[in-house]
């Protein structure tokens, strides 16, 4: 069936059959940087853009509802999208149940925050800008430095034609491109073989934040997920096994001229290398193998519409509870992204309203990472299940969410609190005190059968996008939220009855009120 199938199966069973290396302990004293560092590279700050949270500012609802528009990007609008998605927004030092609390006062271990979520901490995706003529900067390749909110020039010269050939017809007439990659060691130092599963979701959170921000401002983000990854790694000067490349995003640019046809690509390529802080970098064979498997499949683009029919099928049985109209997500988008955070054990058992639940569910299913193989008959890949603990007018139990009907379909009337806590591995969340736990599922193996190994990235990007919308909606509702991967996937599949439908529970998303009166520390950068 292929290694991607094997890896997906191992991920699902890791709560019962640990993935190698079983005795691995992270060396926090030798941890890598949370961004890349290119010594000697010229860095220019991106322009400061005044984004105000006034009555005219785009709201969270605007971002979720927008399908995108034809408004082109320019340097200020690109700067704003990167700033409120990936630039550091400030530092947090509130007491939580997370295990890193004691170390947070030390600057070396400071807890910085940003608009985009990532699995297990503030671990980064790499963003490169391949700039062609007319971009208000010299043509070349740039690395976006989130710590500086600036661009580091890695090579000067127009290499867009080479990138266009790497991407193929999906490049359209674009002369500007963003490339999303992951330097694995920045996450694998903690998560070892599990790292690929986590970072491929992080790609989805990044793309969804961009899509939400761009859509709210009349712009469009449509990533390309299949391309010649080996050639692109060479263009960017990357070690092929050290960094995976997950998406290329063509950008419509103000005043851009359509690229001339038939011209020879420039010969430039990045020769700079980033400087690793860790003295010891460990290679994990499982991580390397799944990376090579998906990278090798990246140039084999499936036909348009290949994902039709792989979505989950709704249940036909179970009592139905209709939800009220979702609560409005009227908070300015910029405010919600700044307030997004993980609650880490601060939940209390106070009920949320059914309208708030409906809003969180609707926001989650609105997330989508499109690709160049999307067809008119494609359905959504993700189905949501809901473990209800404390929701007004909704009895405790387990439900399937029916988005078209804005309703819940009963799976089990048993109260889920004890199950939720027993099936969670860590001590940083009190799941029985959450109002709900939302579980996104995907038919992973069906996707892999339909589009090959690269489908693993499609699955996890979709799940990551759902989690980003969930977090943003929770912030807009003024509710606590958390997303976790440390649970027994098989126990959830058995509880939901999805072992026979090939639906894999891949994430748990926690929602509820937080305890009032907790200490906090405010340190905002802008």
Short mmCIF file of C-alpha atoms in Angstrom, two decimals:
data_model
loop_
_atom_site.label_atom_id
_atom_site.label_comp_id
_atom_site.label_asym_id
_atom_site.label_seq_id
_atom_site.Cartn_x
_atom_site.Cartn_y
_atom_site.Cartn_z
CA UNK A 1 0.00 0.00 0.00
CA UNK A 2 2.98 2.32 0.42
CA UNK A 3 4.85 3.97 3.26
CA UNK A 4 2.41 6.86 3.66
CA UNK A 5 -0.27 4.31 4.57
CA UNK A 6 2.12 2.70 7.07
CA UNK A 7 2.97 6.05 8.64
CA UNK A 8 -0.71 7.02 8.92
CA UNK A 9 -1.44 3.71 10.65
CA UNK A 10 1.48 4.14 13.05
CA UNK A 11 0.26 7.64 13.95
CA UNK A 12 -3.19 6.31 14.77
CA UNK A 13 -1.79 3.57 17.01
CA UNK A 14 1.02 5.48 18.71
CA UNK A 15 -0.97 5.75 21.94
CA UNK A 16 -0.76 1.97 22.24
CA UNK A 17 2.32 1.11 20.15
CA UNK A 18 4.96 3.83 20.64
CA UNK A 19 6.78 5.05 17.56
CA UNK A 20 10.58 4.76 17.59
CA UNK A 21 12.71 6.00 19.26
CA UNK A 22 10.74 5.03 22.37
CA UNK A 23 13.24 6.38 24.92
CA UNK A 24 13.85 9.75 23.27
CA UNK A 25 14.17 12.80 25.56
CA UNK A 26 14.51 16.30 24.03
CA UNK A 27 17.66 18.21 24.89
CA UNK A 28 16.13 21.59 25.65
CA UNK A 29 19.52 23.11 26.36
CA UNK A 30 20.56 22.39 22.77
CA UNK A 31 17.25 23.30 21.12
CA UNK A 32 17.24 24.93 17.67
CA UNK A 33 16.15 28.47 16.92
CA UNK A 34 12.47 29.05 16.23
CA UNK A 35 13.32 30.79 12.98
CA UNK A 36 16.12 30.42 10.46
CA UNK A 37 19.23 32.59 10.56
CA UNK A 38 21.16 33.46 7.40
CA UNK A 39 24.39 35.20 8.48
CA UNK A 40 25.45 38.02 6.19
CA UNK A 41 22.14 38.22 4.35
CA UNK A 42 20.87 41.72 3.71
CA UNK A 43 17.67 42.27 5.70
CA UNK A 44 15.12 44.95 5.00
CA UNK A 45 12.16 45.62 7.29
CA UNK A 46 8.74 45.24 5.80
CA UNK A 47 6.62 48.39 5.95
CA UNK A 48 4.59 49.08 9.06
CA UNK A 49 0.93 49.01 8.13
CA UNK A 50 -1.61 50.77 10.32
CA UNK A 51 -4.31 48.14 10.90
CA UNK A 52 -6.90 49.53 13.27
CA UNK A 53 -9.55 47.55 15.12
CA UNK A 54 -12.30 50.09 14.51
CA UNK A 55 -15.89 49.70 13.36
CA UNK A 56 -14.83 49.57 9.71
CA UNK A 57 -12.19 46.87 10.18
CA UNK A 58 -12.84 43.47 8.57
CA UNK A 59 -14.31 41.05 11.09
CA UNK A 60 -13.65 37.40 11.71
CA UNK A 61 -16.93 36.63 9.96
CA UNK A 62 -15.73 38.61 6.93
CA UNK A 63 -12.59 36.52 6.73
CA UNK A 64 -14.38 33.20 7.06
CA UNK A 65 -17.12 34.05 4.57
CA UNK A 66 -14.93 35.56 1.87
CA UNK A 67 -14.16 33.44 -1.15
CA UNK A 68 -11.39 35.85 -2.09
CA UNK A 69 -11.37 38.58 -4.67
CA UNK A 70 -9.31 39.97 -7.49
CA UNK A 71 -7.64 42.75 -5.50
CA UNK A 72 -3.89 42.39 -6.17
CA UNK A 73 -1.22 42.42 -3.48
CA UNK A 74 1.36 45.13 -3.05
CA UNK A 75 4.19 45.40 -0.54
CA UNK A 76 2.10 46.92 2.30
CA UNK A 77 -0.67 44.31 1.95
CA UNK A 78 1.84 41.45 1.82
CA UNK A 79 3.53 42.90 4.89
CA UNK A 80 0.23 43.07 6.79
CA UNK A 81 -0.69 39.47 5.96
CA UNK A 82 2.68 38.18 7.13
CA UNK A 83 2.70 40.40 10.21
CA UNK A 84 -0.63 39.25 11.58
CA UNK A 85 -0.14 35.62 10.64
CA UNK A 86 3.47 34.86 11.52
CA UNK A 87 5.31 37.83 13.05
CA UNK A 88 5.75 37.79 16.81
CA UNK A 89 2.97 39.81 18.45
CA UNK A 90 4.15 39.72 22.05
CA UNK A 91 5.12 37.63 25.06
CA UNK A 92 2.91 35.69 27.47
CA UNK A 93 3.56 34.70 31.05
CA UNK A 94 0.16 33.74 32.46
CA UNK A 95 0.11 30.80 34.91
CA UNK A 96 -1.20 27.66 33.20
CA UNK A 97 -1.12 23.91 33.68
CA UNK A 98 1.50 23.47 30.97
CA UNK A 99 4.80 21.87 31.94
CA UNK A 100 6.98 24.78 30.80
CA UNK A 101 5.62 27.29 33.33
CA UNK A 102 8.70 27.30 35.59
CA UNK A 103 11.07 28.15 32.74
CA UNK A 104 8.99 30.89 31.08
CA UNK A 105 10.39 33.85 33.09
CA UNK A 106 13.82 33.16 31.55
CA UNK A 107 14.21 35.11 28.32
CA UNK A 108 15.79 32.08 26.62
CA UNK A 109 12.50 30.18 27.06
CA UNK A 110 10.11 33.10 26.62
CA UNK A 111 6.64 32.24 25.36
CA UNK A 112 6.12 34.45 22.31
CA UNK A 113 2.83 34.42 20.46
CA UNK A 114 1.53 35.06 16.94
CA UNK A 115 -1.72 34.81 15.00
CA UNK A 116 -1.08 31.36 13.54
CA UNK A 117 -1.17 28.22 15.68
CA UNK A 118 1.27 25.32 15.51
CA UNK A 119 1.44 21.91 17.12
CA UNK A 120 3.13 21.69 20.51
CA UNK A 121 4.55 25.21 20.68
CA UNK A 122 5.60 28.14 18.53
CA UNK A 123 7.31 26.00 15.92
CA UNK A 124 7.75 27.61 12.55
CA UNK A 125 7.07 27.08 8.92
CA UNK A 126 9.61 28.70 6.60
CA UNK A 127 8.25 31.31 4.22
CA UNK A 128 10.22 32.27 1.12
CA UNK A 129 9.32 35.02 -1.30
CA UNK A 130 10.42 34.44 -4.88
CA UNK A 131 10.10 37.98 -6.20
CA UNK A 132 9.93 38.82 -9.87
CA UNK A 133 10.04 42.22 -11.55
CA UNK A 134 7.68 44.93 -10.36
CA UNK A 135 7.47 43.86 -6.71
CA UNK A 136 8.88 47.06 -5.15
CA UNK A 137 12.00 45.07 -4.23
CA UNK A 138 14.86 43.79 -6.35
CA UNK A 139 14.02 40.46 -8.02
CA UNK A 140 15.40 37.51 -6.11
CA UNK A 141 14.69 35.02 -3.35
CA UNK A 142 13.93 36.23 0.17
CA UNK A 143 13.39 34.50 3.50
CA UNK A 144 10.74 35.99 5.76
CA UNK A 145 12.15 36.48 9.26
CA UNK A 146 9.21 36.52 11.71
CA UNK A 147 11.35 37.72 14.61
CA UNK A 148 12.33 40.85 12.66
CA UNK A 149 9.24 41.10 10.45
CA UNK A 150 11.64 41.58 7.59
CA UNK A 151 12.91 39.95 4.44
CA UNK A 152 16.42 38.50 4.19
CA UNK A 153 17.71 38.45 0.62
CA UNK A 154 19.19 35.06 -0.18
CA UNK A 155 19.96 35.61 -3.85
CA UNK A 156 19.62 38.55 -6.22
CA UNK A 157 18.30 38.11 -9.75
CA UNK A 158 15.11 37.06 -11.47
CA UNK A 159 14.54 33.32 -10.98
CA UNK A 160 10.77 33.42 -11.41
CA UNK A 161 10.80 31.63 -14.76
CA UNK A 162 12.58 28.67 -13.19
CA UNK A 163 9.98 28.56 -10.42
CA UNK A 164 7.18 28.80 -12.96
CA UNK A 165 8.57 25.71 -14.72
CA UNK A 166 8.86 23.91 -11.38
CA UNK A 167 5.21 24.62 -10.61
CA UNK A 168 3.88 24.07 -14.13
CA UNK A 169 0.52 25.31 -15.45
CA UNK A 170 -0.75 26.04 -11.93
CA UNK A 171 1.60 29.03 -11.83
CA UNK A 172 -0.77 30.88 -14.18
CA UNK A 173 0.59 34.34 -15.01
CA UNK A 174 2.00 35.06 -11.56
CA UNK A 175 5.32 36.84 -11.20
CA UNK A 176 5.43 36.63 -7.38
CA UNK A 177 5.35 33.48 -5.27
CA UNK A 178 5.39 32.49 -1.62
CA UNK A 179 6.87 29.09 -0.77
CA UNK A 180 5.99 27.31 2.48
CA UNK A 181 8.49 24.84 3.89
CA UNK A 182 9.43 23.23 7.19
CA UNK A 183 12.93 22.75 8.54
CA UNK A 184 12.24 19.49 10.33
CA UNK A 185 14.78 19.78 13.14
CA UNK A 186 13.01 22.88 14.47
CA UNK A 187 10.17 20.54 15.48
CA UNK A 188 11.75 17.09 15.46
CA UNK A 189 14.14 17.95 18.31
CA UNK A 190 11.01 17.57 20.47
CA UNK A 191 8.68 15.28 18.52
CA UNK A 192 11.15 13.01 16.65
CA UNK A 193 9.31 10.56 14.35
CA UNK A 194 5.95 12.15 15.11
CA UNK A 195 7.20 15.47 13.76
CA UNK A 196 6.01 15.08 10.18
CA UNK A 197 2.45 14.57 11.35
CA UNK A 198 2.59 17.78 13.40
CA UNK A 199 4.33 20.06 10.92
CA UNK A 200 2.13 19.06 7.98
CA UNK A 201 -0.79 20.37 10.06
CA UNK A 202 1.18 23.56 10.74
CA UNK A 203 1.27 24.17 7.00
CA UNK A 204 -2.53 24.11 7.05
CA UNK A 205 -2.75 26.63 9.90
CA UNK A 206 -0.44 28.96 7.99
CA UNK A 207 -2.32 28.72 4.71
CA UNK A 208 -5.69 29.14 6.43
CA UNK A 209 -4.57 32.27 8.26
CA UNK A 210 -3.36 33.71 4.96
CA UNK A 211 -6.62 32.78 3.25
CA UNK A 212 -8.69 34.33 6.02
CA UNK A 213 -6.67 37.55 6.09
CA UNK A 214 -6.49 37.84 2.31
CA UNK A 215 -10.18 37.05 1.88
CA UNK A 216 -11.19 39.67 4.41
CA UNK A 217 -9.25 42.22 2.36
CA UNK A 218 -10.54 41.17 -1.06
CA UNK A 219 -7.53 39.07 -2.06
CA UNK A 220 -7.03 35.44 -2.98
CA UNK A 221 -4.68 32.73 -1.71
CA UNK A 222 -4.75 29.51 -3.76
CA UNK A 223 -1.81 27.22 -2.92
CA UNK A 224 -0.23 24.69 -5.26
CA UNK A 225 0.59 21.41 -3.50
CA UNK A 226 2.18 19.38 -6.32
CA UNK A 227 5.45 20.53 -7.95
CA UNK A 228 9.03 19.38 -8.54
CA UNK A 229 10.16 19.47 -4.93
CA UNK A 230 13.73 18.41 -5.69
CA UNK A 231 14.26 21.22 -8.19
CA UNK A 232 12.68 23.76 -5.86
CA UNK A 233 14.93 22.62 -3.00
CA UNK A 234 17.92 23.18 -5.28
CA UNK A 235 16.69 26.66 -6.22
CA UNK A 236 16.33 27.58 -2.53
CA UNK A 237 19.69 26.05 -1.59
CA UNK A 238 18.18 23.55 0.85
CA UNK A 239 19.43 20.16 1.96
CA UNK A 240 16.75 17.87 0.50
CA UNK A 241 16.28 15.79 3.67
CA UNK A 242 16.56 18.71 6.11
CA UNK A 243 13.62 20.79 4.91
CA UNK A 244 10.37 19.80 3.25
CA UNK A 245 8.53 22.06 0.83
CA UNK A 246 4.77 21.80 1.13
CA UNK A 247 3.13 24.60 -0.87
CA UNK A 248 3.79 27.24 -3.49
CA UNK A 249 1.40 30.20 -3.49
CA UNK A 250 1.17 32.29 -6.68
CA UNK A 251 0.47 35.92 -5.80
CA UNK A 252 -1.39 38.39 -7.99
CA UNK A 253 0.61 41.63 -7.82
CA UNK A 254 -0.44 45.20 -8.49
CA UNK A 255 0.85 46.47 -11.83
CA UNK A 256 2.55 43.19 -12.70
CA UNK A 257 3.18 42.38 -16.34
CA UNK A 258 2.43 38.89 -17.62
CA UNK A 259 5.71 36.96 -17.87
CA UNK A 260 7.12 36.71 -21.37
CA UNK A 261 6.62 33.30 -22.91
CA UNK A 262 9.53 31.17 -24.00
CA UNK A 263 12.26 33.01 -22.11
CA UNK A 264 15.06 31.01 -20.58
CA UNK A 265 15.05 30.75 -16.79
CA UNK A 266 17.69 32.61 -14.82
CA UNK A 267 20.63 30.58 -13.56
CA UNK A 268 20.66 32.00 -10.07
CA UNK A 269 20.12 29.82 -7.02
CA UNK A 270 20.52 30.31 -3.30
CA UNK A 271 23.98 29.40 -2.05
CA UNK A 272 23.62 30.76 1.47
CA UNK A 273 22.92 28.29 4.26
CA UNK A 274 21.19 29.00 7.51
CA UNK A 275 23.22 28.61 10.68
CA UNK A 276 21.97 25.91 13.02
CA UNK A 277 22.18 26.68 16.74
CA UNK A 278 21.97 23.07 17.94
CA UNK A 279 25.35 21.42 18.38
CA UNK A 280 23.83 17.99 17.79
CA UNK A 281 21.22 17.39 15.08
CA UNK A 282 19.63 13.94 15.14
CA UNK A 283 18.22 12.20 12.10
CA UNK A 284 15.09 10.12 12.68
CA UNK A 285 14.71 7.37 10.05
CA UNK A 286 10.91 7.34 10.21
CA UNK A 287 10.74 11.10 9.63
CA UNK A 288 13.24 10.92 6.78
CA UNK A 289 11.35 8.10 5.09
CA UNK A 290 7.92 9.76 5.18
CA UNK A 291 9.50 13.01 3.96
CA UNK A 292 11.20 11.25 1.04
CA UNK A 293 8.00 9.39 0.23
CA UNK A 294 5.85 12.50 -0.03
CA UNK A 295 8.60 14.51 -1.74
CA UNK A 296 9.04 11.86 -4.43
CA UNK A 297 5.31 12.00 -5.14
CA UNK A 298 5.23 15.80 -5.36
CA UNK A 299 5.91 15.98 -9.10
CA UNK A 300 3.21 13.42 -9.95
CA UNK A 301 0.18 15.69 -9.95
CA UNK A 302 -3.16 13.80 -9.94
CA UNK A 303 -5.98 14.68 -12.29
CA UNK A 304 -8.44 17.41 -11.40
CA UNK A 305 -11.31 15.92 -9.42
CA UNK A 306 -9.31 13.00 -8.02
CA UNK A 307 -10.56 13.73 -4.51
CA UNK A 308 -14.23 13.44 -5.44
CA UNK A 309 -15.90 10.74 -3.39
CA UNK A 310 -13.29 10.43 -0.63
CA UNK A 311 -15.10 12.59 1.91
CA UNK A 312 -16.85 11.10 4.91
CA UNK A 313 -20.45 9.98 4.48
CA UNK A 314 -22.98 11.39 6.99
CA UNK A 315 -24.74 9.00 9.34
CA UNK A 316 -28.32 8.07 8.61
CA UNK A 317 -29.35 7.18 12.18
CA UNK A 318 -29.46 8.96 15.53
CA UNK A 319 -31.73 11.58 17.04
CA UNK A 320 -31.22 15.10 15.69
CA UNK A 321 -30.84 18.28 17.75
CA UNK A 322 -31.18 21.47 15.76
CA UNK A 323 -28.77 24.21 16.75
CA UNK A 324 -29.75 27.89 16.90
CA UNK A 325 -28.36 30.52 14.58
CA UNK A 326 -24.59 30.73 15.19
CA UNK A 327 -23.42 33.57 17.40
CA UNK A 328 -21.97 36.44 15.40
CA UNK A 329 -18.20 36.64 14.95
CA UNK A 330 -18.11 40.43 14.86
CA UNK A 331 -14.72 40.97 16.48
CA UNK A 332 -12.18 42.62 14.14
CA UNK A 333 -10.01 39.93 12.60
CA UNK A 334 -6.81 41.64 13.69
CA UNK A 335 -8.00 41.61 17.32
CA UNK A 336 -8.95 37.93 17.22
CA UNK A 337 -5.57 36.94 15.79
CA UNK A 338 -3.81 38.89 18.52
CA UNK A 339 -5.95 37.27 21.23
CA UNK A 340 -5.70 33.70 19.95
CA UNK A 341 -4.15 31.46 22.61
CA UNK A 342 -4.25 28.02 24.19
CA UNK A 343 -6.04 27.70 27.52
CA UNK A 344 -3.87 24.96 29.09
CA UNK A 345 -5.91 23.73 32.04
CA UNK A 346 -7.81 26.94 32.72
CA UNK A 347 -11.23 25.59 31.75
CA UNK A 348 -14.12 25.61 34.20
CA UNK A 349 -17.34 23.67 33.87
CA UNK A 350 -19.60 26.65 33.16
CA UNK A 351 -21.83 25.98 30.12
CA UNK A 352 -21.48 27.79 26.83
CA UNK A 353 -24.55 28.58 24.75
CA UNK A 354 -25.72 26.43 21.87
CA UNK A 355 -25.29 29.47 19.61
CA UNK A 356 -21.62 29.71 20.60
CA UNK A 357 -21.17 26.01 19.84
CA UNK A 358 -22.87 26.49 16.48
CA UNK A 359 -20.52 29.37 15.67
CA UNK A 360 -17.40 27.36 16.51
CA UNK A 361 -18.60 24.41 14.43
CA UNK A 362 -19.57 26.54 11.44
CA UNK A 363 -16.22 28.34 11.55
CA UNK A 364 -14.34 25.05 11.69
CA UNK A 365 -16.04 23.52 8.66
CA UNK A 366 -15.58 26.78 6.72
CA UNK A 367 -11.82 26.15 6.69
CA UNK A 368 -10.41 24.91 3.43
CA UNK A 369 -7.03 24.48 1.80
CA UNK A 370 -7.75 24.45 -1.93
CA UNK A 371 -5.33 23.01 -4.46
CA UNK A 372 -4.80 22.78 -8.17
CA UNK A 373 -6.55 19.38 -8.38
CA UNK A 374 -9.87 20.56 -6.93
CA UNK A 375 -12.85 19.53 -9.01
CA UNK A 376 -16.49 20.63 -9.13
CA UNK A 377 -17.71 17.44 -7.46
CA UNK A 378 -15.29 17.49 -4.54
CA UNK A 379 -16.85 17.46 -1.12
CA UNK A 380 -15.29 18.43 2.16
CA UNK A 381 -12.68 16.01 3.46
CA UNK A 382 -13.33 16.76 7.13
CA UNK A 383 -16.21 15.62 9.31
CA UNK A 384 -16.66 16.94 12.85
CA UNK A 385 -17.77 15.02 15.92
CA UNK A 386 -18.66 16.75 19.19
CA UNK A 387 -18.27 15.48 22.75
CA UNK A 388 -20.65 17.66 24.75
CA UNK A 389 -20.01 18.22 28.46
CA UNK A 390 -21.59 21.58 29.30
CA UNK A 391 -23.75 23.29 26.65
CA UNK A 392 -27.05 25.01 27.41
CA UNK A 393 -30.01 23.14 25.87
CA UNK A 394 -27.80 20.36 24.47
CA UNK A 395 -27.73 17.15 26.56
CA UNK A 396 -24.33 15.70 27.37
CA UNK A 397 -23.28 13.04 24.90
CA UNK A 398 -21.45 12.40 21.66
CA UNK A 399 -22.71 13.83 18.36
CA UNK A 400 -21.93 14.10 14.68
CA UNK A 401 -22.15 17.61 13.28
CA UNK A 402 -24.39 18.08 10.22
CA UNK A 403 -23.25 21.43 8.76
CA UNK A 404 -25.90 21.72 6.04
CA UNK A 405 -28.67 21.42 8.64
CA UNK A 406 -26.82 23.25 11.44
CA UNK A 407 -27.65 20.30 13.65
CA UNK A 408 -26.18 17.56 15.81
CA UNK A 409 -26.93 13.87 15.25
CA UNK A 410 -26.66 11.68 18.36
CA UNK A 411 -23.95 9.02 18.38
CA UNK A 412 -24.04 8.14 22.10
CA UNK A 413 -26.01 9.57 25.06
CA UNK A 414 -23.30 8.63 27.57
CA UNK A 415 -21.64 11.52 29.38
CA UNK A 416 -18.12 11.78 27.90
CA UNK A 417 -16.13 13.55 30.63
CA UNK A 418 -14.43 10.51 32.16
CA UNK A 419 -13.61 9.04 28.74
CA UNK A 420 -12.09 12.32 27.55
CA UNK A 421 -9.73 12.61 30.50
CA UNK A 422 -8.71 8.95 30.50
CA UNK A 423 -7.92 9.05 26.77
CA UNK A 424 -5.62 12.08 27.08
CA UNK A 425 -1.90 11.46 27.66
CA UNK A 426 -0.78 14.74 29.20
CA UNK A 427 -1.55 16.74 32.34
CA UNK A 428 -1.93 20.19 30.77
CA UNK A 429 -5.67 20.09 30.04
CA UNK A 430 -8.71 19.34 32.19
CA UNK A 431 -10.94 17.90 29.47
CA UNK A 432 -13.85 17.05 31.74
CA UNK A 433 -14.24 20.78 32.48
CA UNK A 434 -14.44 21.83 28.84
CA UNK A 435 -17.83 22.68 27.41
CA UNK A 436 -17.15 20.57 24.34
CA UNK A 437 -14.38 18.64 22.64
CA UNK A 438 -14.63 18.81 18.85
CA UNK A 439 -12.94 16.04 16.86
CA UNK A 440 -12.18 16.46 13.14
CA UNK A 441 -11.88 13.22 11.20
CA UNK A 442 -10.70 12.40 7.68
CA UNK A 443 -10.70 9.19 5.65
CA UNK A 444 -6.92 9.30 5.40
CA UNK A 445 -6.39 6.00 3.62
CA UNK A 446 -9.07 6.82 1.04
CA UNK A 447 -7.27 10.08 0.25
CA UNK A 448 -3.95 8.26 -0.09
CA UNK A 449 -5.55 5.72 -2.41
CA UNK A 450 -7.01 8.51 -4.53
CA UNK A 451 -4.02 10.83 -4.95
CA UNK A 452 -0.95 8.98 -3.69
CA UNK A 453 1.50 9.71 -0.90
CA UNK A 454 1.30 13.48 -1.30
CA UNK A 455 -2.26 13.11 -0.07
CA UNK A 456 -0.87 12.87 3.46
CA UNK A 457 -0.02 16.57 3.21
CA UNK A 458 -3.51 17.29 1.88
CA UNK A 459 -5.15 15.53 4.82
CA UNK A 460 -3.09 17.25 7.47
CA UNK A 461 -3.28 20.67 5.85
CA UNK A 462 -7.07 20.33 5.93
CA UNK A 463 -6.99 19.42 9.63
CA UNK A 464 -4.59 22.25 10.43
CA UNK A 465 -6.83 24.73 8.62
CA UNK A 466 -9.82 23.59 10.69
CA UNK A 467 -7.89 24.10 13.92
CA UNK A 468 -6.82 27.62 12.91
CA UNK A 469 -10.40 28.68 12.20
CA UNK A 470 -11.49 27.10 15.48
CA UNK A 471 -8.91 29.07 17.45
CA UNK A 472 -9.79 32.33 15.70
CA UNK A 473 -13.51 31.82 16.26
CA UNK A 474 -12.96 31.02 19.94
CA UNK A 475 -11.05 34.27 20.37
CA UNK A 476 -13.87 36.17 18.67
CA UNK A 477 -16.40 34.53 21.02
CA UNK A 478 -14.35 35.34 24.11
CA UNK A 479 -14.01 31.65 24.97
CA UNK A 480 -11.06 29.54 26.00
CA UNK A 481 -9.69 27.10 23.46
CA UNK A 482 -7.04 24.48 23.01
CA UNK A 483 -5.96 21.98 20.40
CA UNK A 484 -4.13 18.77 21.24
CA UNK A 485 -2.54 15.76 19.57
CA UNK A 486 -1.70 13.79 22.72
CA UNK A 487 -4.68 11.44 22.84
CA UNK A 488 -5.48 7.80 22.09
CA UNK A 489 -6.73 7.99 18.51
CA UNK A 490 -7.95 4.40 18.51
CA UNK A 491 -10.06 4.89 21.64
CA UNK A 492 -11.74 7.84 19.94
CA UNK A 493 -12.33 5.85 16.75
CA UNK A 494 -13.91 3.05 18.77
CA UNK A 495 -16.06 5.47 20.75
CA UNK A 496 -17.25 7.22 17.58
CA UNK A 497 -17.75 4.01 15.62
CA UNK A 498 -15.44 5.18 12.84
CA UNK A 499 -13.28 2.07 12.72
CA UNK A 500 -15.65 0.69 10.07
CA UNK A 501 -15.91 3.93 8.07
CA UNK A 502 -12.15 4.59 7.77
CA UNK A 503 -12.52 7.98 9.48
CA UNK A 504 -9.40 8.85 11.43
CA UNK A 505 -9.77 11.14 14.48
CA UNK A 506 -6.68 13.32 14.05
CA UNK A 507 -7.08 16.16 16.52
CA UNK A 508 -9.08 17.21 19.56
CA UNK A 509 -10.24 20.82 19.86
CA UNK A 510 -11.31 22.04 23.31
CA UNK A 511 -13.75 24.88 23.90
CA UNK A 512 -15.22 26.44 27.02
CA UNK A 513 -15.12 29.21 29.57
CA UNK A 514 -11.90 29.89 31.43
CA UNK A 515 -11.70 30.48 35.16
CA UNK A 516 -11.96 34.16 36.01
CA UNK A 517 -9.36 36.08 37.96
CA UNK A 518 -6.23 34.31 36.76
CA UNK A 519 -2.97 36.23 36.75
CA UNK A 520 -1.60 37.47 33.46
CA UNK A 521 1.29 39.42 32.02
CA UNK A 522 0.96 41.72 29.04
CA UNK A 523 3.88 42.42 26.75
CA UNK A 524 2.76 43.44 23.28
CA UNK A 525 5.20 44.23 20.51
CA UNK A 526 2.86 46.39 18.46
#
